[in-house]
Structures are given as structure tokens and as C-alpha cells.
Coordinates of C-alpha atoms and ligand atoms in Angstrom, one line a residue:
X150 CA -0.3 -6.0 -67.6
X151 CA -3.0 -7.6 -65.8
X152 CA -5.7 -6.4 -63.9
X153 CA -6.0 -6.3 -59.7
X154 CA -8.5 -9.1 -59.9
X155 CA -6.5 -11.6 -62.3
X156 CA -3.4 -10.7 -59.9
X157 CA -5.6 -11.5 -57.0
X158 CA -6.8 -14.9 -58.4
X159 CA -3.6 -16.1 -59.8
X160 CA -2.5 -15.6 -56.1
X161 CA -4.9 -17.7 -54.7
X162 CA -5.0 -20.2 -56.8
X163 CA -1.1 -21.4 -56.0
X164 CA -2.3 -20.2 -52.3
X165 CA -2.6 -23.5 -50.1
X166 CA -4.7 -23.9 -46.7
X167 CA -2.0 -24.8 -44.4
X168 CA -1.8 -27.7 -41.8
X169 CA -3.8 -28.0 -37.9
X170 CA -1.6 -27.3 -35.1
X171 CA -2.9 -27.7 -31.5
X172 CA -2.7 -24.6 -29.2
X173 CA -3.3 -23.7 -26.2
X174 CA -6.8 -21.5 -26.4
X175 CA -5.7 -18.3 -25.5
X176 CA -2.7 -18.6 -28.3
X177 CA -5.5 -20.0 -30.1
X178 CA -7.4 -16.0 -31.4
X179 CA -7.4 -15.3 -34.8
X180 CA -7.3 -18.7 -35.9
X181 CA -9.3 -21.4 -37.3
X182 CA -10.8 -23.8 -35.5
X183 CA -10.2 -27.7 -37.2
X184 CA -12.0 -29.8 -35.1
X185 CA -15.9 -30.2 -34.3
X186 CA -15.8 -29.3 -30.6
X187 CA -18.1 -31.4 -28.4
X188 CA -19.1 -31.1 -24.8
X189 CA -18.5 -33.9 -22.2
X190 CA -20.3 -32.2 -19.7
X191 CA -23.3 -30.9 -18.9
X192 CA -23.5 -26.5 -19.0
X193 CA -24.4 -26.4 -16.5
X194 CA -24.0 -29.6 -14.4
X195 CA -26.7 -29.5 -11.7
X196 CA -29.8 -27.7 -11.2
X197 CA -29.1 -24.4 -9.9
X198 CA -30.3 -21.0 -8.4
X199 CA -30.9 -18.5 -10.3
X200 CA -31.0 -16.2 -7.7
X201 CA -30.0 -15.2 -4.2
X202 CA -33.1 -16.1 -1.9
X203 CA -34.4 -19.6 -0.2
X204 CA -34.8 -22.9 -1.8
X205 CA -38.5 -23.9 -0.8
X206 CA -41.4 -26.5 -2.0
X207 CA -43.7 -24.3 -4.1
X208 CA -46.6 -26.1 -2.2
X209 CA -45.4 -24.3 0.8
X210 CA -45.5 -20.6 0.0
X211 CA -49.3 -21.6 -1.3
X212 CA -51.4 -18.6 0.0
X213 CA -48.2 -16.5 0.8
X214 CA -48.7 -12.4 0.7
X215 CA -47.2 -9.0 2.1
X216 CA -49.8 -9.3 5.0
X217 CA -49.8 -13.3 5.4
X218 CA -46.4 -14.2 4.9
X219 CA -45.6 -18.3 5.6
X220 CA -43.4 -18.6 7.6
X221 CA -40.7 -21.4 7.5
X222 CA -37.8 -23.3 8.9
X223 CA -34.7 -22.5 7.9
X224 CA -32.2 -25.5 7.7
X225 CA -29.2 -24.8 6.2
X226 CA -27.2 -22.0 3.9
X227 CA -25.8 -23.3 0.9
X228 CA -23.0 -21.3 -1.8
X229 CA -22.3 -21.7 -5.4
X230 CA -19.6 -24.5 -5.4
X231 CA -21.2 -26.6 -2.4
X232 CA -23.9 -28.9 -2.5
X233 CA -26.3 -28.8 1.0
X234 CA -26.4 -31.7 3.0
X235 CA -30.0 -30.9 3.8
X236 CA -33.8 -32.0 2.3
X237 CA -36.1 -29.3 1.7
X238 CA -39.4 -31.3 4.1
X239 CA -42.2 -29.3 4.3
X240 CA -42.7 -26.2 6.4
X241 CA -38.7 -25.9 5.7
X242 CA -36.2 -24.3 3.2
X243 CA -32.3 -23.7 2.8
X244 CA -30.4 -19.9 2.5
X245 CA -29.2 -20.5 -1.3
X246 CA -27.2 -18.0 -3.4
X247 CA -27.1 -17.6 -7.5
X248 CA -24.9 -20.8 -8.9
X249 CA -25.7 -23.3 -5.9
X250 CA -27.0 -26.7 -6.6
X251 CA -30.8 -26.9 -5.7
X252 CA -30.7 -28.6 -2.7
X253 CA -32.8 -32.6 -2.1
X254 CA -36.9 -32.0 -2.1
X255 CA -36.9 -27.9 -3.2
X256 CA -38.6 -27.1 -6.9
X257 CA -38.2 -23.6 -7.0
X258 CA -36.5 -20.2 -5.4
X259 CA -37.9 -17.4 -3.3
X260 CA -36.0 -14.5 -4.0
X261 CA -35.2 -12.6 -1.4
X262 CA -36.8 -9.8 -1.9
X263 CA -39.5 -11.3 -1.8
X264 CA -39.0 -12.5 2.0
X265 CA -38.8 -10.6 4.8
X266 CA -34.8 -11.5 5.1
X267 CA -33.7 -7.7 5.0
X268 CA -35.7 -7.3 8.0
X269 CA -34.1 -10.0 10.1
X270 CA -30.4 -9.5 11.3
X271 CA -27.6 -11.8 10.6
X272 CA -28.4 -15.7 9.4
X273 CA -32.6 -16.5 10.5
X274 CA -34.0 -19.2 11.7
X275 CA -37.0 -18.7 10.3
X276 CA -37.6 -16.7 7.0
X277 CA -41.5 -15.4 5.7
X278 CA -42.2 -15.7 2.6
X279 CA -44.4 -13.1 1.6
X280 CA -46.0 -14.4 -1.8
X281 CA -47.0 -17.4 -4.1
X282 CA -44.3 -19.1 -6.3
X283 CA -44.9 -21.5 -9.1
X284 CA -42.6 -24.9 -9.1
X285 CA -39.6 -24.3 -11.1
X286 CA -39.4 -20.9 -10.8
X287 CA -35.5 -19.2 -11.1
X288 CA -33.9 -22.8 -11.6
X289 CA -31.7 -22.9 -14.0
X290 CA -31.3 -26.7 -15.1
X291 CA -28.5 -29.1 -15.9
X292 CA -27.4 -29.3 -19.0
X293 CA -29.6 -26.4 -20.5
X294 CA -27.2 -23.9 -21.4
X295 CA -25.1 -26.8 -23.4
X296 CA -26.1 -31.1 -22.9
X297 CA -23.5 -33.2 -22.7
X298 CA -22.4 -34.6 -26.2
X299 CA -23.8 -31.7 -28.3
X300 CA -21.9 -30.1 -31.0
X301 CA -20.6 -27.0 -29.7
X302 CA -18.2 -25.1 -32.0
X303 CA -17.2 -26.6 -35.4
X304 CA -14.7 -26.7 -37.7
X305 CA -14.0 -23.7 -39.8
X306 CA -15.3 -20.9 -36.8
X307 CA -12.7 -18.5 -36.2
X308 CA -11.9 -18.1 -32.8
X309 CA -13.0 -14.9 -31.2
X310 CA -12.8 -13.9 -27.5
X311 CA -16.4 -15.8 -27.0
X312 CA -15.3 -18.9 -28.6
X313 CA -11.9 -18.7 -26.2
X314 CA -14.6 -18.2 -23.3
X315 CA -16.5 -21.3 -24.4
X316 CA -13.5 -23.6 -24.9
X317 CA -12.7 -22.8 -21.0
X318 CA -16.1 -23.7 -20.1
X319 CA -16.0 -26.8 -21.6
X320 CA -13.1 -27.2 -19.6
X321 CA -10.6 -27.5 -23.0
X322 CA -7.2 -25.7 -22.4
X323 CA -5.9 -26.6 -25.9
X324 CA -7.5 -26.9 -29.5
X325 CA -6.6 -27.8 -33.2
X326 CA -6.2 -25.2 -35.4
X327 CA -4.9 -24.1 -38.8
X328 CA -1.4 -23.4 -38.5
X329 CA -0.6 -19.6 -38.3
X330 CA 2.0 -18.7 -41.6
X331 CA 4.9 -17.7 -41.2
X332 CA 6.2 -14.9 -43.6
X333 CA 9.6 -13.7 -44.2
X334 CA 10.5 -10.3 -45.0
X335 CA 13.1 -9.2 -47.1
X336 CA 14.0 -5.5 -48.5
X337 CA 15.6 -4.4 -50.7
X338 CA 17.9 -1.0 -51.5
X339 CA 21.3 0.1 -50.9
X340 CA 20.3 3.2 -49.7
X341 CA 18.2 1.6 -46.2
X342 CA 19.8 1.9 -42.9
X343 CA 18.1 -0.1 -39.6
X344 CA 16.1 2.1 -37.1
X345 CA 19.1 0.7 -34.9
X346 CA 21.5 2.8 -36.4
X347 CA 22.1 6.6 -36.8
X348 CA 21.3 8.1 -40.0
X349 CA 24.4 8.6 -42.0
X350 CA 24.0 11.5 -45.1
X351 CA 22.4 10.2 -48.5
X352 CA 20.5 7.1 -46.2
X353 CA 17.3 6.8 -45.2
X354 CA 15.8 4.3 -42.8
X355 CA 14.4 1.0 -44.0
X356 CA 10.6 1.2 -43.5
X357 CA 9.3 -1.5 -45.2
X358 CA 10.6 -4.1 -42.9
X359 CA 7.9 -3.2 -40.5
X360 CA 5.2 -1.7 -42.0
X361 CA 5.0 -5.1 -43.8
X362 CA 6.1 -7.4 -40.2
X363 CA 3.2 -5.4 -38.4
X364 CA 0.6 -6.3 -41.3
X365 CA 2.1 -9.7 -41.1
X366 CA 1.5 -9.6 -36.9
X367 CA -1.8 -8.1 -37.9
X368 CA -3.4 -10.3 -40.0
X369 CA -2.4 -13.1 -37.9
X370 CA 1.1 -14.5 -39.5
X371 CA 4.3 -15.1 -38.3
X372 CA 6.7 -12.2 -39.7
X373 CA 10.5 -13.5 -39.6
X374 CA 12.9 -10.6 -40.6
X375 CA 15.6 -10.4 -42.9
X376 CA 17.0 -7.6 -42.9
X377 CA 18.1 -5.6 -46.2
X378 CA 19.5 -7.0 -48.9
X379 CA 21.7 -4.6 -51.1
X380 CA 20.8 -4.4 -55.2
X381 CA 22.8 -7.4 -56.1
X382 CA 21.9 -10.8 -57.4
X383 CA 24.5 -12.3 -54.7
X384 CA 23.3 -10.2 -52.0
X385 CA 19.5 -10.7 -52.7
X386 CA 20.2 -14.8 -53.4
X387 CA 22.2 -15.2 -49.9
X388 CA 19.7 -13.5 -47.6
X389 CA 16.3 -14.8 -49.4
X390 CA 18.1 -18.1 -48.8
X391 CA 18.1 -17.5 -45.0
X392 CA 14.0 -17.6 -45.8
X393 CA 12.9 -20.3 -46.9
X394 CA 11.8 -22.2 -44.2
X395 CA 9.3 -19.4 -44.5
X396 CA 5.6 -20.6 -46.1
X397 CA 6.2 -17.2 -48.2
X398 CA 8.9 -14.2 -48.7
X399 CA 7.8 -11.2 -49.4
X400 CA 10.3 -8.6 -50.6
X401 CA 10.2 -4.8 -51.2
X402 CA 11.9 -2.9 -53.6
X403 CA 13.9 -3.4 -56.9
X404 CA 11.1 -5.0 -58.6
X405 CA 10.7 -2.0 -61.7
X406 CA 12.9 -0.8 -64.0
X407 CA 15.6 0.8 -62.3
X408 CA 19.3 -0.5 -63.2
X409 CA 19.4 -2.1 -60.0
X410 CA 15.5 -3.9 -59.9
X411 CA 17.0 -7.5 -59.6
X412 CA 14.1 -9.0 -57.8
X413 CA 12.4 -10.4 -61.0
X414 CA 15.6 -11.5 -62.1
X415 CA 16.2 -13.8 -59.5
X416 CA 12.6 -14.3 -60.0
X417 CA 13.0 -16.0 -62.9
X418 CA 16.3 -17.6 -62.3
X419 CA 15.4 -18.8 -59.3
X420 CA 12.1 -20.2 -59.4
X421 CA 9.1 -18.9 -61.2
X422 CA 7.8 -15.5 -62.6
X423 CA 3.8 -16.1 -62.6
X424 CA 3.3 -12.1 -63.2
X425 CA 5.5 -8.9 -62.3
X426 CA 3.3 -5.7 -63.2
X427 CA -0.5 -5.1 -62.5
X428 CA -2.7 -2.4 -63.9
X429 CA -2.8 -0.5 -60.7
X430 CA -1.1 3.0 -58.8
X431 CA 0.1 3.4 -56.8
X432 CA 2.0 -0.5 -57.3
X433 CA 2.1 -1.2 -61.0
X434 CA 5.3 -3.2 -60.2
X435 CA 4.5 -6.7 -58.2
X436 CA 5.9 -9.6 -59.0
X437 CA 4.5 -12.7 -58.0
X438 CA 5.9 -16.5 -58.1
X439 CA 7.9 -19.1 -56.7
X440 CA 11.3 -19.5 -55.4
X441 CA 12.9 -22.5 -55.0
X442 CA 15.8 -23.7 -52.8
X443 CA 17.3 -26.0 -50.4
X444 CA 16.2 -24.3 -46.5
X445 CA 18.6 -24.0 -43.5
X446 CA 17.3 -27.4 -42.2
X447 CA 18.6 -29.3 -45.6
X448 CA 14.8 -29.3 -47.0
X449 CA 14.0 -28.4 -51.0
X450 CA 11.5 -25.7 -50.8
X451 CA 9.2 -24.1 -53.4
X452 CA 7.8 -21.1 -51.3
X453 CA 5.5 -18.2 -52.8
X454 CA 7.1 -14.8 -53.2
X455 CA 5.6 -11.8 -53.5
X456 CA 7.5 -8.4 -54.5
X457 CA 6.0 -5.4 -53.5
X458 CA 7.1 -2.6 -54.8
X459 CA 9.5 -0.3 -52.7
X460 CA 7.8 2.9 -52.3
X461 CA 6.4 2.6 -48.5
X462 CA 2.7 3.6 -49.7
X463 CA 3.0 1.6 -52.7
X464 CA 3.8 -1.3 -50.5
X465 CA 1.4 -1.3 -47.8
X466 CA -1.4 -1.5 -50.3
X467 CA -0.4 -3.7 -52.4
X468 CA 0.1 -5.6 -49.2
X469 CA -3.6 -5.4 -47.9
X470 CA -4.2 -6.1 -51.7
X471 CA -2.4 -9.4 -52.1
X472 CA -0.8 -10.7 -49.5
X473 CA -3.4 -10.0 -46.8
X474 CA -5.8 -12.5 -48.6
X475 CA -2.7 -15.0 -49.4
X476 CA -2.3 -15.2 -45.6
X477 CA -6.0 -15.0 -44.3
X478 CA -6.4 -18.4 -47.4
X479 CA -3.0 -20.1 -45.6
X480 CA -4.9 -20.0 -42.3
X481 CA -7.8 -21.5 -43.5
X482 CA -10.1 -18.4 -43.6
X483 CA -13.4 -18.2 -46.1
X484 CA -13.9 -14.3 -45.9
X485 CA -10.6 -13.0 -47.5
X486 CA -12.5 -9.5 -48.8
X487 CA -12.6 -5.9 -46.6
X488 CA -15.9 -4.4 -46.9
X489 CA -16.7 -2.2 -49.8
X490 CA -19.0 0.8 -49.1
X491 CA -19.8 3.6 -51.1
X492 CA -19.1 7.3 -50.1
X493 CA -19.8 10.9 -51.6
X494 CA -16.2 11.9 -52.6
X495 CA -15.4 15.6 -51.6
X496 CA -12.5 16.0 -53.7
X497 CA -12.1 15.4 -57.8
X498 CA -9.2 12.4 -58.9
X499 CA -7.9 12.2 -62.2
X500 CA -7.3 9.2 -63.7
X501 CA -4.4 9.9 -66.2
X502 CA -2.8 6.5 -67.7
X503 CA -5.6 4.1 -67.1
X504 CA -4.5 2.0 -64.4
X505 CA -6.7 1.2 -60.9
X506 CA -6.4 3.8 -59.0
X507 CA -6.5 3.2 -55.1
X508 CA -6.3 6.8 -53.2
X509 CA -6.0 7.3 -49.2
X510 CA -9.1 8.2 -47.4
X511 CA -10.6 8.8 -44.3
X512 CA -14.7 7.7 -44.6
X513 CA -16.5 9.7 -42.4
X514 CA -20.2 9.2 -41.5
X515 CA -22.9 12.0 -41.6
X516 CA -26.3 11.6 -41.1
X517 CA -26.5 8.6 -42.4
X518 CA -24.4 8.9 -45.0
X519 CA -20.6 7.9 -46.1
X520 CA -18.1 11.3 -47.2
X521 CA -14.6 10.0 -48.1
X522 CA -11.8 12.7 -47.7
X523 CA -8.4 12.4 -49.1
X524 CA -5.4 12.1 -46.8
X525 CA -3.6 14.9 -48.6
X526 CA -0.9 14.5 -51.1
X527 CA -1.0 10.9 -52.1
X528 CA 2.5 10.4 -53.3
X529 CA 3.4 7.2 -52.9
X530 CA 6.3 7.8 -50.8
X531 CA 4.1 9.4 -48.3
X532 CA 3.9 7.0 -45.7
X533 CA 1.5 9.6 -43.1
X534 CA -0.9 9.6 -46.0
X535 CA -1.5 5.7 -44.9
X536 CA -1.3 6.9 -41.5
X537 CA -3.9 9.4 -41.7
X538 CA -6.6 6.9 -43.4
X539 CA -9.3 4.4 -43.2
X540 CA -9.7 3.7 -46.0
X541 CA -9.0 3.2 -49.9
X542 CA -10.8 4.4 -52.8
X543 CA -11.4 3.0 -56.1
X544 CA -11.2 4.7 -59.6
X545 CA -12.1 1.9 -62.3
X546 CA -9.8 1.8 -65.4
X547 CA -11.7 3.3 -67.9
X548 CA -12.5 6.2 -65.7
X549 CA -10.6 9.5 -66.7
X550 CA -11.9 11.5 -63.5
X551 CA -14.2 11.2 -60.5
X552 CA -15.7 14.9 -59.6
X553 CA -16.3 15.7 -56.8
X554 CA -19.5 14.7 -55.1
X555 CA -19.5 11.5 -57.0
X556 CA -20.6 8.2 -54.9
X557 CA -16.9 6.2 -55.2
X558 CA -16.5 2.5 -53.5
X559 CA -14.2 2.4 -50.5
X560 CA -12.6 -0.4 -49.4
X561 CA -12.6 -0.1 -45.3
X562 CA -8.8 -1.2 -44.1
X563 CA -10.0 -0.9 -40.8
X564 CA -12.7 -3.3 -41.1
X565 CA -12.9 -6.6 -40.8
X566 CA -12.7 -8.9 -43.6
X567 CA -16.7 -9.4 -44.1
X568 CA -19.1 -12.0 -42.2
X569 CA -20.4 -13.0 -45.3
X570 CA -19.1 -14.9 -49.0
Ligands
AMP295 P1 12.4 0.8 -55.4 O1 11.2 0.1 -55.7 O2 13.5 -0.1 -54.9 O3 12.9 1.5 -56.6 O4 12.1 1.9 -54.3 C1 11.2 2.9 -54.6 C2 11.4 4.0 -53.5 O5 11.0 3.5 -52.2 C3 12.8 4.6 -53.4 O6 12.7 5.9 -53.1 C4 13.3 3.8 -52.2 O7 14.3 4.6 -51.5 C5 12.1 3.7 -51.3 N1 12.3 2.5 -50.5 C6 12.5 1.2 -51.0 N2 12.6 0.3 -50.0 C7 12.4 1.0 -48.9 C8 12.3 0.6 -47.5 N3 12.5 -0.7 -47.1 N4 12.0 1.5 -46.6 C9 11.7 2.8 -46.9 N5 11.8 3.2 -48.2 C10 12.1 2.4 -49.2
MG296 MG1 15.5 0.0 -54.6

């Protein structure tokens, strides 16, 4: 049996960074950017207010105050989005509100509160200005929030909300990026009826299919269903075939030592057993290879396969184990690890047959410090015991039993994958 971390690496190292696609930017979140973005345009493109007031000479408003206001000429009202048709000449100034190009001759912006505009009625014809401003003041310039030709976003950024935001500014409605995966999910288990159909006696429903689609959505892949394939070689062979177009299957169930566990068997028949048991619980059985094939569209494939065990706990973390960094690599991300932080534990675990143990929690933080509760029973058919948590905790190996009060690492599910390394 290996360990979690060899599993992990002999993952990765058959994991490939898939090709750039071009999308538009709103389809674009979650993915990775692969192209340097530059600007062709100036952020932004004229000299502008800053503020709502009058566009004056500075030289003009020498000697202003409260008691002496200058008084001058107003010539003209100008909005963002319109360029006056007006000079500033001296003893004169244009109406300008926050965005609008600074209008011919004017260096700087009289707010309007410092005027006496709120005293006047309607549009003035003349405005005093009731202190000194310095040339320059509340102009924003051309060019100084981005200059044309600069390097704005490069290659490898992940695009965020503020990165979608940027792209528009620039005026870019589409972008290369690394493709998203697309993962196709197959279960396994004669006893798994569809949520689409009533619950006949001895079934249960089949809840792998989308625990595992939703991490798939979640982590930014493509899911494509299978459906459920019953515990026979023929069965398991004709629907994985339907996959592999897929950049990777990932099946549940039937990979242990149950009469019926055919998954490695195909495994190995089919493709390539790399490993099929890791020192962990809950999830000692997941196998992990390569299946080959000829796809729907007449095209030999040799597509990754992961089998996650069938227990619904069991396969949700093994899930945000092993396939969650697979898919995060595909799309072409560095940070594939969730934070680690380390909490008082408040119950005792045993450890008893020496495997990693990962344990639902929910971290809790109390002045200042981290307290990680169990989510109950952990059986690993216990799907609410997921539900319930934030996290999972770790038990090394080697250790027999964490008592209670112990400082344990936690690795945060609901965080995301870390900023750095
Ligand atoms: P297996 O690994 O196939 O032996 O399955 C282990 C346990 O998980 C059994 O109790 C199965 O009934 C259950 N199980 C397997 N697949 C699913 C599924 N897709 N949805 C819900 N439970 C499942
Ligand atoms: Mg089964």
C-alpha cells in the first residue's frame, strides 16, 4: 500500500496541463489566463475631473476666500462622455462633472463645494470661487490608471471577478485560456436507483453521481454523466466506453474486495493499473490508471481514471484528495494544495490499523484560536457527516491516538487552494 503523498504524486505526474481555448470573459472565471494581456488604450483616455465642480485656470482663483470670492464667467456645462466645445480664457470656467474630459486652457478643478453654486438656483452664469487652487488639482490624467501598451494581466493569473472587470475595461470581450476538463462520471453498483425514479425495496439512490458532478462543477471542470453501471465487466466496459472523449473517468464503487469489485479488473485489462489501495480511511481502495479505447468520434484514447471507492464519504474525500488537484493541474493551476491550519482537537481519535486517518470537522475560531469538532459519527457511509463540516483532520500513520486537546492539522475544504507554492 502506498502512502497519500506517493498516490498524490504518481497522480500528477501522468496529470497533463491541458490546451488554451478562447472565451468569452465572463465564461472566462475560474480559469487560467494564457496570454500576456496588453492595453491598446490609454486608462483612462483623456484628462478628466475628478470631481463635480468648475473647470478653471488656477491663476484665476489666485487670492480667492469665503469673504473674497472671484467671481467668474461661466461658459459652458460639460458631462462625462462629452467633450466641451469651449476654452477656459481668463476670468472664465466651464460646469464639469466627475469623468468629463478637462475642457481647452483649464489646469485644475474647483469643487463645488468650494463655490458658492449651492447658493445660486438652476445653471449660473457666473460662479464665485471662494478659495485658492493649485494647477492640477483633482485631474485625473490620461493614461495614468493603465498607458497604452503596458503589460496588464499575464499569463498564468487566474481570472477572478477583478481580472473580468479589467478585461472589459480594456475593452476585450474574449480571452485565451486553459481549457476547462471535462470529467466523466461513472458508478458503480447494482443496488443504485436514479433520484428520477421511486425507490423500489432493497435499492437505494445513487449518490455518487453527484456529489462527484458538483465537485467536478466546483472545482471548475466539465462533469459529463454516465449513469450507473451494474457489477459486470460487460456492463462497466460498454458504459465507460460512452467516456472517453472525457480528459478523465472517474468511477465509484467496486474497486475493493467484494465478489463483484470489477473496476480494477477492467483496470488492468483495459488499460493500466498504476496503484489501487492507499494507506488511508476512510478510502483505502482507489485505483488509479489509464484506460484505453477507441471514443464515440472514432479517436484512440488513453484517458486517466480514477476509482474512488463507493462509500459516499469515502468518495468525496478521496475526491478533494486526488482528483481535485488532477483537475486544478489540467487547467493549468500552480496552487493545487487547501490550506492546512492547526486546531486544538476537543474530541480523542484512535488510530487502530495504521492508516491516514482523515476525520470530518467543523474548525471553529475562538479568540484567536482554531477548535476542530467532529461532525459526529464518521462512518463512511454518512454522507451528513460531510455535510456538517469544514474541514478534515489529519492523524499521521504512526499515531495510535490523538487526546483530546491535542493541536491536530486541518485541511480547510472550504478554503481556497492557497495564494502561495
Ligand atoms: P462498493 O465500494 O461498491 O462496495 O460500495 C460501498 C458502499 O457504498 C455500499 O454500501 C454501496 O451501496 C455504497 N455505494 C456505492 N456506490 C454508491 C452510489 N453511487 N451512491 C450511493 N451509495 C453508493
Ligand atoms: Mg458496489
Amino acid at each position: 500500500m502506498i502512502s497519500v503523498e506517493q498516490a498524490l504524486e504518481k497522480i500528477l505526474s501522468r496529470v497533463d496541463v491541458l490546451e488554451e481555448e478562447q472565451r468569452p470573459i465572463l465564461d472566462s472565471m475560474g480559469q487560467v489566463l494564457a496570454e500576456d494581456i496588453y492595453s491598446t488604450i490609454d486608462i483612462p483616455p483623456l484628462d478628466n475631473s475628478a470631481m463635480d465642480g468648475y473647470a478653471v485656470r488656477a491663476e484665476d482663483t489666485r487670492g480667492a476666500s469665503q469673504q473674497s470670492p472671484r467671481f467668474l464667467r461661466v461658459i459652458d456645462t460639460v458631462m462625462a462622455g462629452s467633450i466641451s466645445g469651449y476654452e477656459v480664457e481668463p476670468g472664465t470656467a466651464v460646469r464639469i462633472m466627475t469623468g468629463a474630459p478637462i475642457p481647452k486652457g483649464a489646469d485644475s478643478i474647483v469643487r463645488f463645494e468650494d463655490t458658492d453654486e449651492t447658493e445660486r438656483r438652476g445653471t449660473p452664469g457666473e460662479v464665485g470661487i471662494l478659495g485658492e487652487v493649485k494647477a492640477g488639482l483633482d485631474i485625473r490624467r490620461a493614461g495614468e490608471n493603465i498607458a497604452r501598451g503596458s503589460i496588464v494581466l499575464s499569463r498564468g493569473v487566474v481570472i477572478r471577478p477583478p481580472e473580468v472587470g479589467v478585461l472589459a475595461s480594456l475593452g476585450r470581450s474574449k480571452v485565451m485560456v486553459i481549457r476547462r476538463p471535462t470529467v466523466a462520471i461513472l458508478v458503480t453498483g447494482g443496488e443504485l436507483v436514479d433520484i428520477s425514479r421511486p425507490l423500489p425495496t432493497g435499492k437505494i439512490y445513487n449518490s455518487n453521481t453527484y456529489s462527484v458532478a458538483a465537485l467536478v462543477r466546483h472545482y471548475g471542470g466539465i462533469p459529463k454523466i454516465l449513469g450507473v453501471a451494474l457489477d459486470s465487466e460487460d456492463s462497466l466496459v460498454t458504459k465507460l466506453q460512452q467516456g472517453l472523449d472525457a480528459d478523465m473517468l472517474i468511477t465509484t464503487g467496486g474497486v475493493s474486495m467484494g465478489d463483484y469489485d470489477v473496476v480494477k479488473d477492467v483496470l488492468a485489462k483495459e488499460g493500466e493499473v498504476v496503484f489501487w489501495k492507499i494507506r488511508m480511511k476512510p478510502g483505502k481502495p482507489v485505483a488509479f490508471g489509464r484506460i484505453k479505447g477507441v471514443s464515440k468520434a472514432g479517436m484512440a484514447r488513453n484517458i486517466l481514471h480514477l476509482g474512488l471507492p463507493g462509500n459516499p464519504v469515502s468518495a468525496m474525500v478521496t475526491f478533494e484528495l486526488f482528483a481535485r488537484p488532477a483537475i486544478l493541474k489540467m487547467m493549468g493551476k500552480k496552487n493545487l494544495a487547501k490550506p492546512i491550519i492547526e486546531a486544538v482537537i476537543e474530541a480523542p481519535i484512535v488510530n487502530e490499523d495504521g492508516r491516514r486517518i482523515f476525520t470530518r470537522a467543523v474548525v471553529e475560531k475562538r479568540e484567536g484560536q482554531y477548535f476542530a469538532r467532529l461532525t459526529g459519527p464518521q462512518g463512511s457511509g454518512i454522507l451528513t457527516s460531510m455535510s456538517l463540516a469544514n474541514g478534515l483532520v489529519f492523524v499521521p500513520e504512526d499515531k495510535a491516538e490523538v487526546k483530546q486537546g491535542e493541536v491536530v492539522q486541518v485541511m480547510m475544504l472550504d478554503w481556497n487552494e492557497e495564494v502561495s507554492g
